[in-house]
JSON list of C-alpha atoms in Angstrom, two decimals:
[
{"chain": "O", "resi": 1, "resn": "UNK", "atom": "CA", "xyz": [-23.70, -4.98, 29.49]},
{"chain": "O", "resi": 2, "resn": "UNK", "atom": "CA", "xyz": [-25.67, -1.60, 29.78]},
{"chain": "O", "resi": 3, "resn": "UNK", "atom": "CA", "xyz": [-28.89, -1.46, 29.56]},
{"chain": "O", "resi": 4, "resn": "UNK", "atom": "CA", "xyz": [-30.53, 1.87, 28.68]},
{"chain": "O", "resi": 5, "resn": "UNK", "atom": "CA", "xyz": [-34.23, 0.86, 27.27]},
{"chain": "O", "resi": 6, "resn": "UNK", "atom": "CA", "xyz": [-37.57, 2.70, 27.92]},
{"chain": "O", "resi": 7, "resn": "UNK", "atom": "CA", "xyz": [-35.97, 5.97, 29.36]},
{"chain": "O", "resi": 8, "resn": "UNK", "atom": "CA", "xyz": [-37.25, 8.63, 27.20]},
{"chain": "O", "resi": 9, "resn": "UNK", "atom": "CA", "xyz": [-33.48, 9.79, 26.15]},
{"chain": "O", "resi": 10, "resn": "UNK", "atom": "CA", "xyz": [-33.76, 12.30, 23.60]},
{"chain": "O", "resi": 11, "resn": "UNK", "atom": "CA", "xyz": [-29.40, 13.27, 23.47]},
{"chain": "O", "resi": 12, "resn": "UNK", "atom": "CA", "xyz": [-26.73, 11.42, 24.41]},
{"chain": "O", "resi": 13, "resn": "UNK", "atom": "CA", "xyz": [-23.70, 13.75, 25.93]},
{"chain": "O", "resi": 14, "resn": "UNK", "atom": "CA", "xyz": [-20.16, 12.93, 23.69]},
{"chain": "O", "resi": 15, "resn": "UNK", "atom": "CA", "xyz": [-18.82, 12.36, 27.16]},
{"chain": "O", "resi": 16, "resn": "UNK", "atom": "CA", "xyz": [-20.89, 9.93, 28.42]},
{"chain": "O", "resi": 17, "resn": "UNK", "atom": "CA", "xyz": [-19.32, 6.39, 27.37]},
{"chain": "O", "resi": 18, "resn": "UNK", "atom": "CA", "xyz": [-16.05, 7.54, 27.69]},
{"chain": "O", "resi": 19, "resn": "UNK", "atom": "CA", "xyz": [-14.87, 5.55, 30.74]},
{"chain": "O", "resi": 20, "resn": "UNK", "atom": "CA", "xyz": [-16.80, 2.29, 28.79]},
{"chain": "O", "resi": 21, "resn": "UNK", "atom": "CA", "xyz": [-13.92, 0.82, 27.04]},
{"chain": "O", "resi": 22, "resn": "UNK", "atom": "CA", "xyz": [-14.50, -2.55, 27.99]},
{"chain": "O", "resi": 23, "resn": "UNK", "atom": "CA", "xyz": [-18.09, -2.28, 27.92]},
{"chain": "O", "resi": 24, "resn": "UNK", "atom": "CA", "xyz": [-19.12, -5.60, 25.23]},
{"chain": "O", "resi": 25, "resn": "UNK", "atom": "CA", "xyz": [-22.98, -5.23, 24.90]},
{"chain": "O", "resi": 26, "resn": "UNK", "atom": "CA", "xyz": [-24.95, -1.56, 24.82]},
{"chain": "O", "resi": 27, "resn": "UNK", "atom": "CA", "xyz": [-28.73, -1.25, 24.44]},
{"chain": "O", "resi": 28, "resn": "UNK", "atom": "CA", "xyz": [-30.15, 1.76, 24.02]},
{"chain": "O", "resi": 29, "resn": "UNK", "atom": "CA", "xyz": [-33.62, 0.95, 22.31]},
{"chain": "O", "resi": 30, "resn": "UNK", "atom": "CA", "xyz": [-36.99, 2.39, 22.86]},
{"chain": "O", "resi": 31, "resn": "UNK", "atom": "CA", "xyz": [-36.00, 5.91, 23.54]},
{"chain": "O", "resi": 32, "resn": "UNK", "atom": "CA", "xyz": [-36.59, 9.25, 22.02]},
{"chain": "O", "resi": 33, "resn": "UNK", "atom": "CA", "xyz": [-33.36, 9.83, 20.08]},
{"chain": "O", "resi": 34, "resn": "UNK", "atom": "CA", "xyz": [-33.17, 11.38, 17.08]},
{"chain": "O", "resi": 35, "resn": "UNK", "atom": "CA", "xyz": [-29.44, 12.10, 16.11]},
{"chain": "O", "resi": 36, "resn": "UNK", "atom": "CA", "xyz": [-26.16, 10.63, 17.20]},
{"chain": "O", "resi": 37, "resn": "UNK", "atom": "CA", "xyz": [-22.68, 12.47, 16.98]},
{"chain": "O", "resi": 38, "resn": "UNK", "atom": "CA", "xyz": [-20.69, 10.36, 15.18]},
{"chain": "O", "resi": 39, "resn": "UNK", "atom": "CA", "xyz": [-18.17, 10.78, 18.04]},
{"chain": "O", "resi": 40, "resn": "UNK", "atom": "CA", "xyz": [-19.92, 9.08, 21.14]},
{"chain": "O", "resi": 41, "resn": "UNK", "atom": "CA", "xyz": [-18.64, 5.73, 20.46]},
{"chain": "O", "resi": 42, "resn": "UNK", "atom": "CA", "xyz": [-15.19, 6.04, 19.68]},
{"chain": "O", "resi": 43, "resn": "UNK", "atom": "CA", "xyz": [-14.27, 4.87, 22.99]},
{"chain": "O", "resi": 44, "resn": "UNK", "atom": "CA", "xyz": [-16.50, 1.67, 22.82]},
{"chain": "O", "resi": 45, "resn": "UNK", "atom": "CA", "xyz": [-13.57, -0.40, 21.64]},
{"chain": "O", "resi": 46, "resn": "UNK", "atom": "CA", "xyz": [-14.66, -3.73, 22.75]},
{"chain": "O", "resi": 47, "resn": "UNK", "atom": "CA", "xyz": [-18.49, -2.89, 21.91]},
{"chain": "O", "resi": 48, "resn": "UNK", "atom": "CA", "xyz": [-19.87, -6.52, 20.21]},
{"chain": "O", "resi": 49, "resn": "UNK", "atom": "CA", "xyz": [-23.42, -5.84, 20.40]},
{"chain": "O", "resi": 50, "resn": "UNK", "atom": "CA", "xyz": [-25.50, -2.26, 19.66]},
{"chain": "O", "resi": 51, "resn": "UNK", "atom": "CA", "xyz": [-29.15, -1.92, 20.00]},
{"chain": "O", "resi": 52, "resn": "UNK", "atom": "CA", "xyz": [-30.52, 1.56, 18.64]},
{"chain": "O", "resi": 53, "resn": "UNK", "atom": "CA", "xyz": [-33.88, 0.36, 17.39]},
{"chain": "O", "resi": 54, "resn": "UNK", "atom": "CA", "xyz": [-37.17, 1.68, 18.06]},
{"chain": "O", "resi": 55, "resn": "UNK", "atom": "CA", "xyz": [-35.98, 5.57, 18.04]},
{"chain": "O", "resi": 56, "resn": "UNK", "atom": "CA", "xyz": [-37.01, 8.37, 15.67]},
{"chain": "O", "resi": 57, "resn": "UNK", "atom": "CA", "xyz": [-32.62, 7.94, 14.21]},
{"chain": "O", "resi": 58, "resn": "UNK", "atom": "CA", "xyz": [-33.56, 9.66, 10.48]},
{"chain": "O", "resi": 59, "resn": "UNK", "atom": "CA", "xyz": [-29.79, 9.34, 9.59]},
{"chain": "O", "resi": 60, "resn": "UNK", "atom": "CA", "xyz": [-26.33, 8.70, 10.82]},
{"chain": "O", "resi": 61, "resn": "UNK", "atom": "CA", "xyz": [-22.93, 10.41, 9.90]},
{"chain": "O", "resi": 62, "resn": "UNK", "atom": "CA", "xyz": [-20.42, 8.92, 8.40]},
{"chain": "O", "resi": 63, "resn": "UNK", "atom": "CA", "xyz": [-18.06, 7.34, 10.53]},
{"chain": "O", "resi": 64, "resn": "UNK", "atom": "CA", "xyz": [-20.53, 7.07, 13.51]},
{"chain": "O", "resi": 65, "resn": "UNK", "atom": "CA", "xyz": [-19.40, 3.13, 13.90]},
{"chain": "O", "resi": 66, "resn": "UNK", "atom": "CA", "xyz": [-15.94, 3.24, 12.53]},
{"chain": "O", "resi": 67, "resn": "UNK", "atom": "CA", "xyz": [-13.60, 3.41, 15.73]},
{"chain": "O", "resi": 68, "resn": "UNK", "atom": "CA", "xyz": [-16.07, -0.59, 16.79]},
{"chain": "O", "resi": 69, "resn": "UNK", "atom": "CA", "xyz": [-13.82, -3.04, 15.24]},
{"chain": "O", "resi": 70, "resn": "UNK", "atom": "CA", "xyz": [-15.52, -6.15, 17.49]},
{"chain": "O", "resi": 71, "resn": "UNK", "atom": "CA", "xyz": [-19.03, -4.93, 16.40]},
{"chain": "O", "resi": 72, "resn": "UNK", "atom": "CA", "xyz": [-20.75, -7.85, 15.04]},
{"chain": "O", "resi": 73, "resn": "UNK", "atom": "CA", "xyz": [-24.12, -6.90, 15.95]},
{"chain": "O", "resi": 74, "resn": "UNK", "atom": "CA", "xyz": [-25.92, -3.74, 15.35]},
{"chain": "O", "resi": 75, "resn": "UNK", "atom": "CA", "xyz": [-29.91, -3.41, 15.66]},
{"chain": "O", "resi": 76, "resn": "UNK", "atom": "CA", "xyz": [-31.24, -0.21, 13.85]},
{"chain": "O", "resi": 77, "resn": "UNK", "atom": "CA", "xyz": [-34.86, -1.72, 13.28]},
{"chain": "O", "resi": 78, "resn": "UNK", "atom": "CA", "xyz": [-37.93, 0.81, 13.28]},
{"chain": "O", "resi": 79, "resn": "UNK", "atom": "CA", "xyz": [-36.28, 4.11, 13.17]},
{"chain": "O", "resi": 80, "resn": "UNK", "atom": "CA", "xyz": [-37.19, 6.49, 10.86]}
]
């Protein structure tokens, strides 16, 4: 589990989950993003449980979630 609440993160580097491929559980909530590349989770392949809520996200690319098979949770509440 990672937990990256209340840190004021505004981009998220492509590279920066790459060594997370067992990594089950990532919260990122309460934070300033506003865009994702729809390329920083591809290596999340075990990734059950997402928490993006409570950023300014006003949309999100195609594909952004495709390469999680084991998602079953995803938490996009109060974004824009």
């Amino acid at each position: 589990k990672l937990e990256m609440r209340y840190n004021n993160i505004k981009t998220i580097h492509l590279d920066a989950f790459r060594s997370f491929t067992i990594l089950e559980e990532l919260n990122i909530e309460n934070n300033n993003l506003e865009n994702l590349d729809g390329r920083i989770f591809i290596d999340l392949t075990s990734l059950e449980k997402l928490n993006l809520a409570y950023n300014y996200l006003n949309s999100i690319r195609n594909r952004t979630f495709f390469h999680l098979k084991k998602l079953s949770t995803l938490n996009l509440d109060y974004n824009k």
